[in-house]
Coordinates of C-alpha atoms and ligand atoms in Angstrom, one line a residue:
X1 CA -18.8 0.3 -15.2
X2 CA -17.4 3.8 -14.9
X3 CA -15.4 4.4 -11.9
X4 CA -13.4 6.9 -10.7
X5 CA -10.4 5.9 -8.2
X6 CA -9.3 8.4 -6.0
X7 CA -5.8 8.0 -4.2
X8 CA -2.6 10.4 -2.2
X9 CA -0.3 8.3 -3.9
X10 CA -0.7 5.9 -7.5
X11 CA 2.2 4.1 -8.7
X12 CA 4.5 5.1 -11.2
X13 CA 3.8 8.7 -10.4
X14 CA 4.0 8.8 -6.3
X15 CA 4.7 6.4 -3.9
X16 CA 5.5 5.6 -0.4
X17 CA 4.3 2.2 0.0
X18 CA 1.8 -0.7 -0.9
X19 CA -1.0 2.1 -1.7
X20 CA 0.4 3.4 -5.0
X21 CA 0.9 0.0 -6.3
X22 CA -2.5 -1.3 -5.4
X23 CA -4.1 1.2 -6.9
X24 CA -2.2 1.7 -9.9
X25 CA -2.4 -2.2 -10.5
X26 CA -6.7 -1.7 -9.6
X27 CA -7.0 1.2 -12.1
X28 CA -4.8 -0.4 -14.9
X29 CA -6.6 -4.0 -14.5
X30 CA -10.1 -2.3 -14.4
X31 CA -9.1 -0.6 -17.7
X32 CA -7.9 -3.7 -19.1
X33 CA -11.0 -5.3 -18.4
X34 CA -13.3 -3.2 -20.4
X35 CA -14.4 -1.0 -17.8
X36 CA -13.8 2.7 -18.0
X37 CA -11.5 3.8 -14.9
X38 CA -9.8 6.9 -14.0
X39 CA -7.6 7.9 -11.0
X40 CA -7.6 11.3 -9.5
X41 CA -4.2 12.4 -7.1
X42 CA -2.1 15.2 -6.2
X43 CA 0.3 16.6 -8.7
X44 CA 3.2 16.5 -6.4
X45 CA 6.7 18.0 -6.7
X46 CA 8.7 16.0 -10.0
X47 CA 5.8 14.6 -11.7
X48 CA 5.6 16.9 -14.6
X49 CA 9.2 16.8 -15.2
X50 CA 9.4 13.0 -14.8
X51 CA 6.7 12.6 -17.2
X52 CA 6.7 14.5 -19.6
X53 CA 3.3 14.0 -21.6
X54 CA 1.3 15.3 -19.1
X55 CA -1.2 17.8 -20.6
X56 CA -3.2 21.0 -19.1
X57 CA -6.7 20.3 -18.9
X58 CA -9.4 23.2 -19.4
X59 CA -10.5 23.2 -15.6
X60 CA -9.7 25.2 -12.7
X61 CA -11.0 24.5 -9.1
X62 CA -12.0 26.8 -7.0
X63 CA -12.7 25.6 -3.9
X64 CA -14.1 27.1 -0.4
X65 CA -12.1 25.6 2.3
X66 CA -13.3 27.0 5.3
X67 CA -13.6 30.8 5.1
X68 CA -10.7 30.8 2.4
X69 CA -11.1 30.4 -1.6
X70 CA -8.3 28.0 -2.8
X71 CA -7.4 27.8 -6.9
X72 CA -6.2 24.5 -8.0
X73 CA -5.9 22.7 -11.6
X74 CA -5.8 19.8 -13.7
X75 CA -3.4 18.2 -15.6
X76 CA -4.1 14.5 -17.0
X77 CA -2.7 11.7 -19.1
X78 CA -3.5 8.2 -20.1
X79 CA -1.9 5.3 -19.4
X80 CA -1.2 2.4 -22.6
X81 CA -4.1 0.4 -22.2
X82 CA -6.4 3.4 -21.6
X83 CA -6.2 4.2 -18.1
X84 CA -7.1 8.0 -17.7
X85 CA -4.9 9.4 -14.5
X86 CA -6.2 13.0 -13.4
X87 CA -3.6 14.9 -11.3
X88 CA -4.7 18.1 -9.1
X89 CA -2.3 21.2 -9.0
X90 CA -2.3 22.9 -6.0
X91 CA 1.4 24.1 -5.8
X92 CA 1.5 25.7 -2.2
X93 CA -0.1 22.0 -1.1
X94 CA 1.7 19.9 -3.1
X95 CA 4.7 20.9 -4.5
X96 CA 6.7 20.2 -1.7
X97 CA 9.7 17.9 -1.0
X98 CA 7.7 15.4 0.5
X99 CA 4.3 13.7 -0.1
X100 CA 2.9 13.2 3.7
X101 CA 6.2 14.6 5.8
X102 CA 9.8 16.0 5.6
X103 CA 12.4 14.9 8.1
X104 CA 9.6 12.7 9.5
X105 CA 7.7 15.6 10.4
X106 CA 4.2 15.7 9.3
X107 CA 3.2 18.6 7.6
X108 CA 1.6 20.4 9.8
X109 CA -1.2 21.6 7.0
X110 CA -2.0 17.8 6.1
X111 CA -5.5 18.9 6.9
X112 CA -6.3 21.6 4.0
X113 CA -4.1 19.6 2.1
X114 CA -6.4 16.7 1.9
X115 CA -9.9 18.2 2.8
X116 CA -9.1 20.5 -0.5
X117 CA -8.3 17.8 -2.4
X118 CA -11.0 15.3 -1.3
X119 CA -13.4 18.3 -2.0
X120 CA -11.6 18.5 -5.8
X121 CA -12.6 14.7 -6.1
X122 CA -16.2 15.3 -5.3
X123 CA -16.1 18.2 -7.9
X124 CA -14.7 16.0 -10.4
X125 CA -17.1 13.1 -9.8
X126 CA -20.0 15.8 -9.9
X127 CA -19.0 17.5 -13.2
X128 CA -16.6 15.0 -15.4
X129 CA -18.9 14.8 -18.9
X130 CA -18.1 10.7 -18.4
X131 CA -20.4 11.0 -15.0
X132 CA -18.8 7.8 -12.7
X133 CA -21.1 5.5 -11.3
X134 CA -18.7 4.7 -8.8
X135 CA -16.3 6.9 -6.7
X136 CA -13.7 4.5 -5.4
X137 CA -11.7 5.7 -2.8
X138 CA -8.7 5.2 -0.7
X139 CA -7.5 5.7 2.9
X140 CA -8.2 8.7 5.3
X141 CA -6.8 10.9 2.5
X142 CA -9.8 11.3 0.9
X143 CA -12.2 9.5 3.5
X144 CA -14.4 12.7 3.6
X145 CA -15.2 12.2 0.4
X146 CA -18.6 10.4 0.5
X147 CA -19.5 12.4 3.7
X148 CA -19.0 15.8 1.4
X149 CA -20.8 13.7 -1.5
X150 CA -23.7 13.6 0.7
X151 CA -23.9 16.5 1.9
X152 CA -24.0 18.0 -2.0
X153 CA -26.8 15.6 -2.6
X154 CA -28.7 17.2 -0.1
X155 CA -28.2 20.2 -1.5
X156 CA -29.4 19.2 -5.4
X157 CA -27.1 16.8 -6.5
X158 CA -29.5 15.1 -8.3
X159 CA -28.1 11.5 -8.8
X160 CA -24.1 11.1 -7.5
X161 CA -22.5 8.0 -7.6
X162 CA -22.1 5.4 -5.2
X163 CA -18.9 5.2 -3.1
X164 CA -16.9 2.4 -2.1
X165 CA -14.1 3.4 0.6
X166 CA -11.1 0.9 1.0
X167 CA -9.1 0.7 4.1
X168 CA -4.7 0.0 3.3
X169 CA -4.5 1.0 7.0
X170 CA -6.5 1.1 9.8
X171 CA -3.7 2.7 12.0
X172 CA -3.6 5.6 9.5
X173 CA -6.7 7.4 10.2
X174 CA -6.5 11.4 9.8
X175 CA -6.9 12.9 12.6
X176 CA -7.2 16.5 13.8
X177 CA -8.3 19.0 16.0
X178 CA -11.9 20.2 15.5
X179 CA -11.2 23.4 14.0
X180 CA -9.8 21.4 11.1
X181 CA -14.0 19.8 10.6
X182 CA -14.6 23.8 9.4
X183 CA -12.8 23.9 6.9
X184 CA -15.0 20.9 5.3
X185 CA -18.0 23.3 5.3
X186 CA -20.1 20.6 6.1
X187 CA -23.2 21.3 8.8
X188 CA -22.5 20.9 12.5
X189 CA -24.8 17.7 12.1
X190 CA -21.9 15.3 10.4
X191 CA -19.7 16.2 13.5
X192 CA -21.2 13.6 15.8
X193 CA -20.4 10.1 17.3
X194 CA -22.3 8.7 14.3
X195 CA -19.8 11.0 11.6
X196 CA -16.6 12.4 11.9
X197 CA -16.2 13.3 14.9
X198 CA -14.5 11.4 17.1
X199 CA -12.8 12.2 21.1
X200 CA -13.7 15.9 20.0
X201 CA -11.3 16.0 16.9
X202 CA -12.0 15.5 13.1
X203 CA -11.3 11.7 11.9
X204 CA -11.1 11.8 8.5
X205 CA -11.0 8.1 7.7
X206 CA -13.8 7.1 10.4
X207 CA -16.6 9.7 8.6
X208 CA -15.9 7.4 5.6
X209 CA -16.2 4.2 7.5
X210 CA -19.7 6.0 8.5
X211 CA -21.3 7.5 5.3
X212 CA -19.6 5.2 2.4
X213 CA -22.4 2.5 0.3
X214 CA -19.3 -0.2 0.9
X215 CA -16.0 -0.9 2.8
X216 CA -13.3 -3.4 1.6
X217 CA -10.3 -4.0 3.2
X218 CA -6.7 -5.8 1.6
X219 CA -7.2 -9.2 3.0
X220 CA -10.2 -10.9 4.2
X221 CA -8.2 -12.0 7.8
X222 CA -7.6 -7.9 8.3
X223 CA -11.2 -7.4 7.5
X224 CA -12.2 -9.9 10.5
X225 CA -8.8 -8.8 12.2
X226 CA -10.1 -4.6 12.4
X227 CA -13.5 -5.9 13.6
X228 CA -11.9 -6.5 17.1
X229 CA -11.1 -4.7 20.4
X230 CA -7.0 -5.6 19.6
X231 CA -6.8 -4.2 15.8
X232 CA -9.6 -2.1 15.7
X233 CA -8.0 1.2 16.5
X234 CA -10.6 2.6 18.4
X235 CA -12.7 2.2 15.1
X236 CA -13.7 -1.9 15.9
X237 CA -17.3 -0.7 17.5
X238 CA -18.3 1.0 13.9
X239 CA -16.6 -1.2 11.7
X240 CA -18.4 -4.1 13.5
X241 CA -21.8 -1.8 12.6
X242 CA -21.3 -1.9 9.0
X243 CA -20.3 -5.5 8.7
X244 CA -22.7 -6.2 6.3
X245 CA -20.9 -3.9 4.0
X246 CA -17.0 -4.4 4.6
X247 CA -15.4 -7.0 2.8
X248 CA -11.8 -8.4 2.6
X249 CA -10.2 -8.9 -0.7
X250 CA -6.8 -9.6 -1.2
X251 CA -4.7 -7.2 -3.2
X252 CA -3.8 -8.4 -6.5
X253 CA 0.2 -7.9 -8.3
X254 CA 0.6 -6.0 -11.6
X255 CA 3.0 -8.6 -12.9
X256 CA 4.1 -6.2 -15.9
X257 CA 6.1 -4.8 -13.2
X258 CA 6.9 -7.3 -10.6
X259 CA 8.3 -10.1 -12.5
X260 CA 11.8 -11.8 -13.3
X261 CA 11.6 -12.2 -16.8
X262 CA 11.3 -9.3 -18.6
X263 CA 12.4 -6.4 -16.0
X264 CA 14.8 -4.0 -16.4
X265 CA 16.2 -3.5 -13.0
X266 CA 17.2 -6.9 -12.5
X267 CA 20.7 -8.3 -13.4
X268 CA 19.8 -11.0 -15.0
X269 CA 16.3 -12.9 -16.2
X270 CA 15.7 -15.8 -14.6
X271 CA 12.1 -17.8 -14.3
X272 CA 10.9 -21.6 -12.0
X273 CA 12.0 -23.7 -15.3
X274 CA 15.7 -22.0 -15.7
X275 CA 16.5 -20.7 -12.0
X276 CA 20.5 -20.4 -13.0
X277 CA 19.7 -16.4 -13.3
X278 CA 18.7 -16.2 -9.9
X279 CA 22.3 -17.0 -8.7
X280 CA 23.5 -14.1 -10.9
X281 CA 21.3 -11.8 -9.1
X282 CA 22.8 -13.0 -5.9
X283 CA 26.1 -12.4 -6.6
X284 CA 25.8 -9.1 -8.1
X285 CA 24.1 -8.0 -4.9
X286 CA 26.2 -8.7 -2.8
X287 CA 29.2 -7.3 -5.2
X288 CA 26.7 -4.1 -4.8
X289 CA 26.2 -3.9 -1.6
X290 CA 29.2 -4.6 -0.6
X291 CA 28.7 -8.1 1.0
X292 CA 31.3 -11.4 0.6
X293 CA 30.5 -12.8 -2.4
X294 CA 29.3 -16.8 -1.7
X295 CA 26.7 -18.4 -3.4
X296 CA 25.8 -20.6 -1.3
X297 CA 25.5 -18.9 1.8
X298 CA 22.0 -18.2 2.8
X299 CA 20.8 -14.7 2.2
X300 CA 17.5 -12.7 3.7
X301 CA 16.7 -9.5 3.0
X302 CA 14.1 -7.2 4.1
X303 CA 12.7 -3.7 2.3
X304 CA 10.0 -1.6 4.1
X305 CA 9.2 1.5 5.5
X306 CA 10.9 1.5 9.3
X307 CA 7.7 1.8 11.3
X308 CA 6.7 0.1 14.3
X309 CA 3.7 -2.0 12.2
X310 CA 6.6 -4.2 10.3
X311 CA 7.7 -5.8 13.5
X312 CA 11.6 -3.6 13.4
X313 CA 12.3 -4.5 17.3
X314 CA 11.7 -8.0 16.9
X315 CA 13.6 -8.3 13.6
X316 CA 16.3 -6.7 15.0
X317 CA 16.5 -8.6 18.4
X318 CA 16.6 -12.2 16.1
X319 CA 18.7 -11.2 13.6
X320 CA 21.3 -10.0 16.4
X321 CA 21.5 -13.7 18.0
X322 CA 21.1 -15.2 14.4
X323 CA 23.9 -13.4 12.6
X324 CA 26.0 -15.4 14.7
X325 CA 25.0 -17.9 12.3
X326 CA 26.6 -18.5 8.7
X327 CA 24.1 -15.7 7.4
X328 CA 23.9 -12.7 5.4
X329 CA 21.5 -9.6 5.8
X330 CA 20.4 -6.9 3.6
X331 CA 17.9 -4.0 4.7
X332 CA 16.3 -1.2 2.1
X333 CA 14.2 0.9 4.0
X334 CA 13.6 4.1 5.5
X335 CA 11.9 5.7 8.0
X336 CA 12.2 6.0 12.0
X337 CA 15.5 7.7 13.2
X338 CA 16.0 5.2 15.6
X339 CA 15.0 2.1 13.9
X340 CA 17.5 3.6 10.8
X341 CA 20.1 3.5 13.8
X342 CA 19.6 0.3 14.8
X343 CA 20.3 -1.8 11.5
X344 CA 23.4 0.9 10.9
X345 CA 24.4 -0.6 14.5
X346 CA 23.8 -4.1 13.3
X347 CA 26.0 -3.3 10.1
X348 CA 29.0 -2.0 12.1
X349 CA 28.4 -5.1 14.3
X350 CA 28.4 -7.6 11.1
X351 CA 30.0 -5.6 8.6
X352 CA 30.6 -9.0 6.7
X353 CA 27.4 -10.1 7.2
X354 CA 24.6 -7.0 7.3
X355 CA 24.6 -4.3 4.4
X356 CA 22.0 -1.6 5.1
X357 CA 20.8 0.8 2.8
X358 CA 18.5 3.6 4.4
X359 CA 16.4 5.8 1.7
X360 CA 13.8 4.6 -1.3
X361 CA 15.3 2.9 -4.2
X362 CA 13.0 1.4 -6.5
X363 CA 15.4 -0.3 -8.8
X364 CA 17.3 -1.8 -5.4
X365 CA 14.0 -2.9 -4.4
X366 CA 13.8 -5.5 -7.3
X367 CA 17.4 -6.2 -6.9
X368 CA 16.5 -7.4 -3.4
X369 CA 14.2 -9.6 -4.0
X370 CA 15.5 -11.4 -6.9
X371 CA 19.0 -11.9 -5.2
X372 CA 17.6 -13.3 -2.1
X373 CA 16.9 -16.9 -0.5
X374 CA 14.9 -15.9 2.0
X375 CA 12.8 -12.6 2.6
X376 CA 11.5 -11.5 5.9
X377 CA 8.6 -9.8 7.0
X378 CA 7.8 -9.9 10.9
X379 CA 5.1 -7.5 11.3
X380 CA 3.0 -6.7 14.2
X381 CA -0.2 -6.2 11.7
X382 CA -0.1 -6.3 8.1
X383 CA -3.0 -5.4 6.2
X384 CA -2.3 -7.1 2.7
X385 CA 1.5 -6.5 2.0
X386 CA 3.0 -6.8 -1.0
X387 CA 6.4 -7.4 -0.4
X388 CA 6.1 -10.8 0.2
X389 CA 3.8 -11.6 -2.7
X390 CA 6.9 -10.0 -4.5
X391 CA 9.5 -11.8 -3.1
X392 CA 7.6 -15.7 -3.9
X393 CA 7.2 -14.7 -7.6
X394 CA 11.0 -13.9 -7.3
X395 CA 11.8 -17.1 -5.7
X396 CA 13.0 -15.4 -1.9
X397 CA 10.7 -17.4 0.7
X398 CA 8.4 -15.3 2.6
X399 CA 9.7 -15.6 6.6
X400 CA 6.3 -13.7 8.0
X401 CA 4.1 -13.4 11.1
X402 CA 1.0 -14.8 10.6
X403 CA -1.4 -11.8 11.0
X404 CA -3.1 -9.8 8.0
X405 CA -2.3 -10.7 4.6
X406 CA 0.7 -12.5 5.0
X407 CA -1.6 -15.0 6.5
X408 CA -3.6 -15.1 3.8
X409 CA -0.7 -15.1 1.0
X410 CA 1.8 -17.4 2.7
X411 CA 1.5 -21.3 2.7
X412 CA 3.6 -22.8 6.0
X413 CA 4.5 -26.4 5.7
X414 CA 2.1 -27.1 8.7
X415 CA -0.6 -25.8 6.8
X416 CA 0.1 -27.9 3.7
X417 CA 3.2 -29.9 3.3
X418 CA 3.1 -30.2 -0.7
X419 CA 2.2 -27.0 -1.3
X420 CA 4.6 -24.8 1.6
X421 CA 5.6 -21.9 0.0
X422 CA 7.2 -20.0 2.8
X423 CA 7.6 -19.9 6.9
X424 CA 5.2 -18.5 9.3
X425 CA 5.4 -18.0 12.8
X426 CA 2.8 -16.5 15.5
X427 CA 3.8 -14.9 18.8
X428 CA 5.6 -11.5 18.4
X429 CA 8.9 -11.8 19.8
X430 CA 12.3 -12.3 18.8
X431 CA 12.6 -15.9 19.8
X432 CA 9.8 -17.1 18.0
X433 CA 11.3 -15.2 14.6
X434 CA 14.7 -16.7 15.5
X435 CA 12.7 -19.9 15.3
X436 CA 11.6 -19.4 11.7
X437 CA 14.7 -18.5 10.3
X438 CA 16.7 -21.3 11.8
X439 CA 13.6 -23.4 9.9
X440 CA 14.7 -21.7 7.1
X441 CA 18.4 -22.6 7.6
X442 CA 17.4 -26.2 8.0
X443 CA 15.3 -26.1 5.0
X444 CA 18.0 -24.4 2.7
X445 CA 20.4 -27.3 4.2
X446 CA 18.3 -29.4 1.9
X447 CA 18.1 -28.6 -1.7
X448 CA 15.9 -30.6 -2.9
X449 CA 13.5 -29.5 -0.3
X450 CA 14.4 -25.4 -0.6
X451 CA 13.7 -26.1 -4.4
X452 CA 10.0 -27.6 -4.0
X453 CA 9.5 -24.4 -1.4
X454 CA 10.8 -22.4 -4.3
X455 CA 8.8 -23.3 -7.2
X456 CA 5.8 -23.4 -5.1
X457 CA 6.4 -19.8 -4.6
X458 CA 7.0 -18.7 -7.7
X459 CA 4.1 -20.8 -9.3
X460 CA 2.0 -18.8 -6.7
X461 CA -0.6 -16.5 -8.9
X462 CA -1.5 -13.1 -7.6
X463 CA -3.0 -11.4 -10.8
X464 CA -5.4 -9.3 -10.4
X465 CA -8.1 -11.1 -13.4
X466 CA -8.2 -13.3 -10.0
X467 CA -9.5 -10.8 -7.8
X468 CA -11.0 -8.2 -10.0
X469 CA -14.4 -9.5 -10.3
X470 CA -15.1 -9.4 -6.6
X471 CA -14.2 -5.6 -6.7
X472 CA -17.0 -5.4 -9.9
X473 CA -19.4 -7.5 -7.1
X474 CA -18.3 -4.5 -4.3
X475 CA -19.2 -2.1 -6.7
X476 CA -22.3 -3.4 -8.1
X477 CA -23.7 -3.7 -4.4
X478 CA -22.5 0.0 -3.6
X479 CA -25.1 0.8 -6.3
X480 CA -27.9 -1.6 -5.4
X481 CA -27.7 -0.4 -2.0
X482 CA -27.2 3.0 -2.8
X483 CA -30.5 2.8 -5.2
X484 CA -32.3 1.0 -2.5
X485 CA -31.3 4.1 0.4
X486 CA -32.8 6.9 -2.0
Ligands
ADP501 P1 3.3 -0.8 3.2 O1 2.4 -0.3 2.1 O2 2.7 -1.0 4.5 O3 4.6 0.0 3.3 P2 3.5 -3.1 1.3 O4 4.3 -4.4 1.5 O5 2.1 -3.2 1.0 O6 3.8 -2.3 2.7 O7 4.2 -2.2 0.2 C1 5.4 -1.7 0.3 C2 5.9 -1.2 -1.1 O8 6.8 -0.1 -0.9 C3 6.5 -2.2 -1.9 O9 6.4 -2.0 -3.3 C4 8.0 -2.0 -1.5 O10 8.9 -2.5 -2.5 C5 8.1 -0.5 -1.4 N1 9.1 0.0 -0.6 C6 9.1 0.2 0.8 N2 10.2 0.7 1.2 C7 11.0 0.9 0.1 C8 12.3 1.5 -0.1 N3 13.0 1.9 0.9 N4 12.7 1.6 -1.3 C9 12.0 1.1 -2.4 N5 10.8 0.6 -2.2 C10 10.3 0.5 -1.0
GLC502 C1 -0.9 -0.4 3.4 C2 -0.6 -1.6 4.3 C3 -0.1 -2.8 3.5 C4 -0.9 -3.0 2.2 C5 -0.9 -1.7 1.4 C6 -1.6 -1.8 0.0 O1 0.2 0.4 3.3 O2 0.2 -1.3 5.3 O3 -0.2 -4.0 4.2 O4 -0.3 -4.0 1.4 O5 -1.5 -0.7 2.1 O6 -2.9 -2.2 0.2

């Protein structure tokens, strides 16, 4: 097939979380399975000095955003194994210091930012000479985009493609005042109950939900999960409306990237069949970090955007009665002020025991995970998430709350004894996470048992040749359906 993916952020050229790697990983895996795939996103700030190879295409947008005519261009280059990335230039949009916010202020133009590129994407999907049959896209970032695809087939667009829309987020769901829905240009008919309007404002990620051929979500527990009254986000009523066309499917894991054997950033190699590495990687953390150096005490660690949705209260209330324990801590993340405070607190607390690193480190990312026993991930909802994918093929058990995609990633021992690959618990509160890491304790107190929880994990196969077909089967329907509306 011939799809076009269209995302704010695609891995390695912008990233603030799972997003860019998911659809990165989609577009190089659809490459590599014979389809023809492109991705479409922002040229922000860096990119062209970062990567060099980028090239000018012949194209220039010029695009009516409300009563306003905005220029943009294109720049594009392909990936080794044939993945074609377009990038949209729109400097006073995107080259900024930030992708989404600075100083954790949104910008306060996120509207025009992504309505104009949304309507770039429908431009491209209109006029590219290699015509998509599928416009793939992602998040409320470019959720008007079948809405506006609509709207141009109304107008003679003879035959556009079908549209798939997948959700990374539910809680993420671009909104904005209704002045923002003019500068769409769309007919006062799409701002209703049934499109994007929603409690008088513009919702950018609902008007997909409404006018897209298909839906898929990152895991098929979130799919049932945003279908109710508790993780619906005030979007459970029209979600449960198009049932028939949402579907969950598990995010998959570019292993060329995420892996121990062959990766750059780590200290030392190290695989299930010669684990000796993965002490090495221990050590050096904690030399880097600043931590004790001692093999054998039990290390977690933890790297994530500080947001309220990765469970950051209860982590901190648990760790705080279990550092008392012989324990060590590491945090990477970023994020809320006062969830950034709160694990420096910790540090000043433990300072033996807790090293936290606030800010985005890619390379300390890996480190992370390879060095640790034990990785936690407490949150309140997760989607997919990668992180703890990540951390079984590097051997650090999965501690997580069993909601989302960790539920569906993560095997607990009660689930199935031989095959426990990692620690689950279910009520949100610190007690209950204190719980599962003193499990964790006791099963590290055992070697022979951490090690059969260890190679479970990193036997655990992600790849995306397991999932890619049912993405193909999305697609295909998005057509048939699409065929069968006209
Ligand atoms: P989410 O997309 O909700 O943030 P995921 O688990 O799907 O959660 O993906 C998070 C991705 O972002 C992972 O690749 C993780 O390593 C990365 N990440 C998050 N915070 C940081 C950070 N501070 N430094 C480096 N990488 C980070
Ligand atoms: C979102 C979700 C996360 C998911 C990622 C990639 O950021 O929060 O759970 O893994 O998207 O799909």
């Amino acid at each position: 097939m011939k799809i076009l993916l269209a995302s704010s952020e695609v891995h390695p050229f912008s990233k603030t979380g799972g997003l860019a790697d998911m659809v990165g990983a989609l577009g190089k895996a659809l490459a590599g399975a014979g389809h023809e795939a492109a991705i479409v996103t922002p040229l922000y700030r860096g990119i062209r000095e970062k990567f060099p190879e980028l090239r000018r295409e012949d194209w220039h947008f010029n695009i009516l955003l409300g009563e306003e005519w905005v220029q943009g261009g294109l720049w594009s280059t392909v990936l080794d194994g044939g993945l074609k990335i377009y990038f949209v230039e729109q400097p006073d949009f995107f080259d900024r210091a930030g992708i989404y916010h600075e100083k954790n202020i949104s910008y306060p133009d996120n509207d025009q930012r992504f309505i104009f590129f949304s309507k770039c994407v429908v431009h491209l999907a209109r006029y590219l000479p290699w015509r998509p049959d599928l416009v793939h896209v992602h998040d409320w970032q470019v959720g008007l985009v079948p809405i506006l695809m609509q709207q141009q087939k109304s107008e003679g667009w003879g035959n556009p493609p079908a549209t798939c829309l997948t959700i990374h987020n539910l809680a993420y769901q671009g909104v904005f005042g209704p002045e923002a829905f003019t500068l769409t240009n769309l007919p006062r008919d799409f701002f209703t109950l049934e499109g994007a309007e929603f409690y008088g404002g513009l919702n950018c990620l609902k008007a997909g939900i409404a006018f897209v051929d298909t839906i898929t979500t990152v895991s098929p527990r979130y799919a049932r999960e945003i279908t109710t009254e508790e993780f619906g986000c005030g979007l459970d009523g029209l979600l449960r409306k198009r049932r028939d066309r949402l579907f969950g499917i598990l995010n998959g894991v570019d292993y060329n990237d995420w892996n121990t054997t062959n990766n750059p950033n780590l200290f030392k190699p190290f695989s299930v069949t010669s684990i000796a590495g993965k002490k090495i990687n221990k050590r050096e953390l904690q030399k880097f970090v600043g931590l004790p150096v001692n093999e054998s005490t039990p290390l977690f660690g933890t790297i994530t955007r500080l947001a309220e949705q990765k469970g950051v209260d209860i982590q901190l209330g648990a760790l705080a009665e279990m550092l008392t324990s012989n324990i060590q801590f590491v945090l990477l993340g970023s994020g809320s002020p006062d969830f950034e405070k709160g694990y420096q607190t910790l540090a000043r607390r433990f300072p033996d025991k807790v090293a936290v690193r606030i800010g985005y480190d890619e390379k300390l990312a890996h480190r992370i995970e390879a060095a640790c026993d034990f990785y936690l991930m407490p949150s309140a909802f997760e989607p997919c998430g990668l992180n703890q994918m990540y951390s079984l093929r590097y051997g650090a058990l999965p501690i997580v709350r069993a909601t989302g995609g960790l539920d569906d990633s993560v095997i607990d021992f009660v689930q199935d004894a031989k095959r426990a690959n990692g620690i689950k618990f279910h009520e949100y509160s610190n007690q209950a996470l204190a719980k599962a890491i003193r499990k964790a304790l006791a099963i590290y107190g055992q070697p022979e048992l951490f090690r059969r929880y260890q190679r479970n994990a990193m036997k655990a196969d992600f790849s995306w040749e397991q999932t890619l077909g049912e993405y193909v089967r999305v697609y295909e329907l998005a057509g048939n359906c699409q065929i069968h509306a006209m």
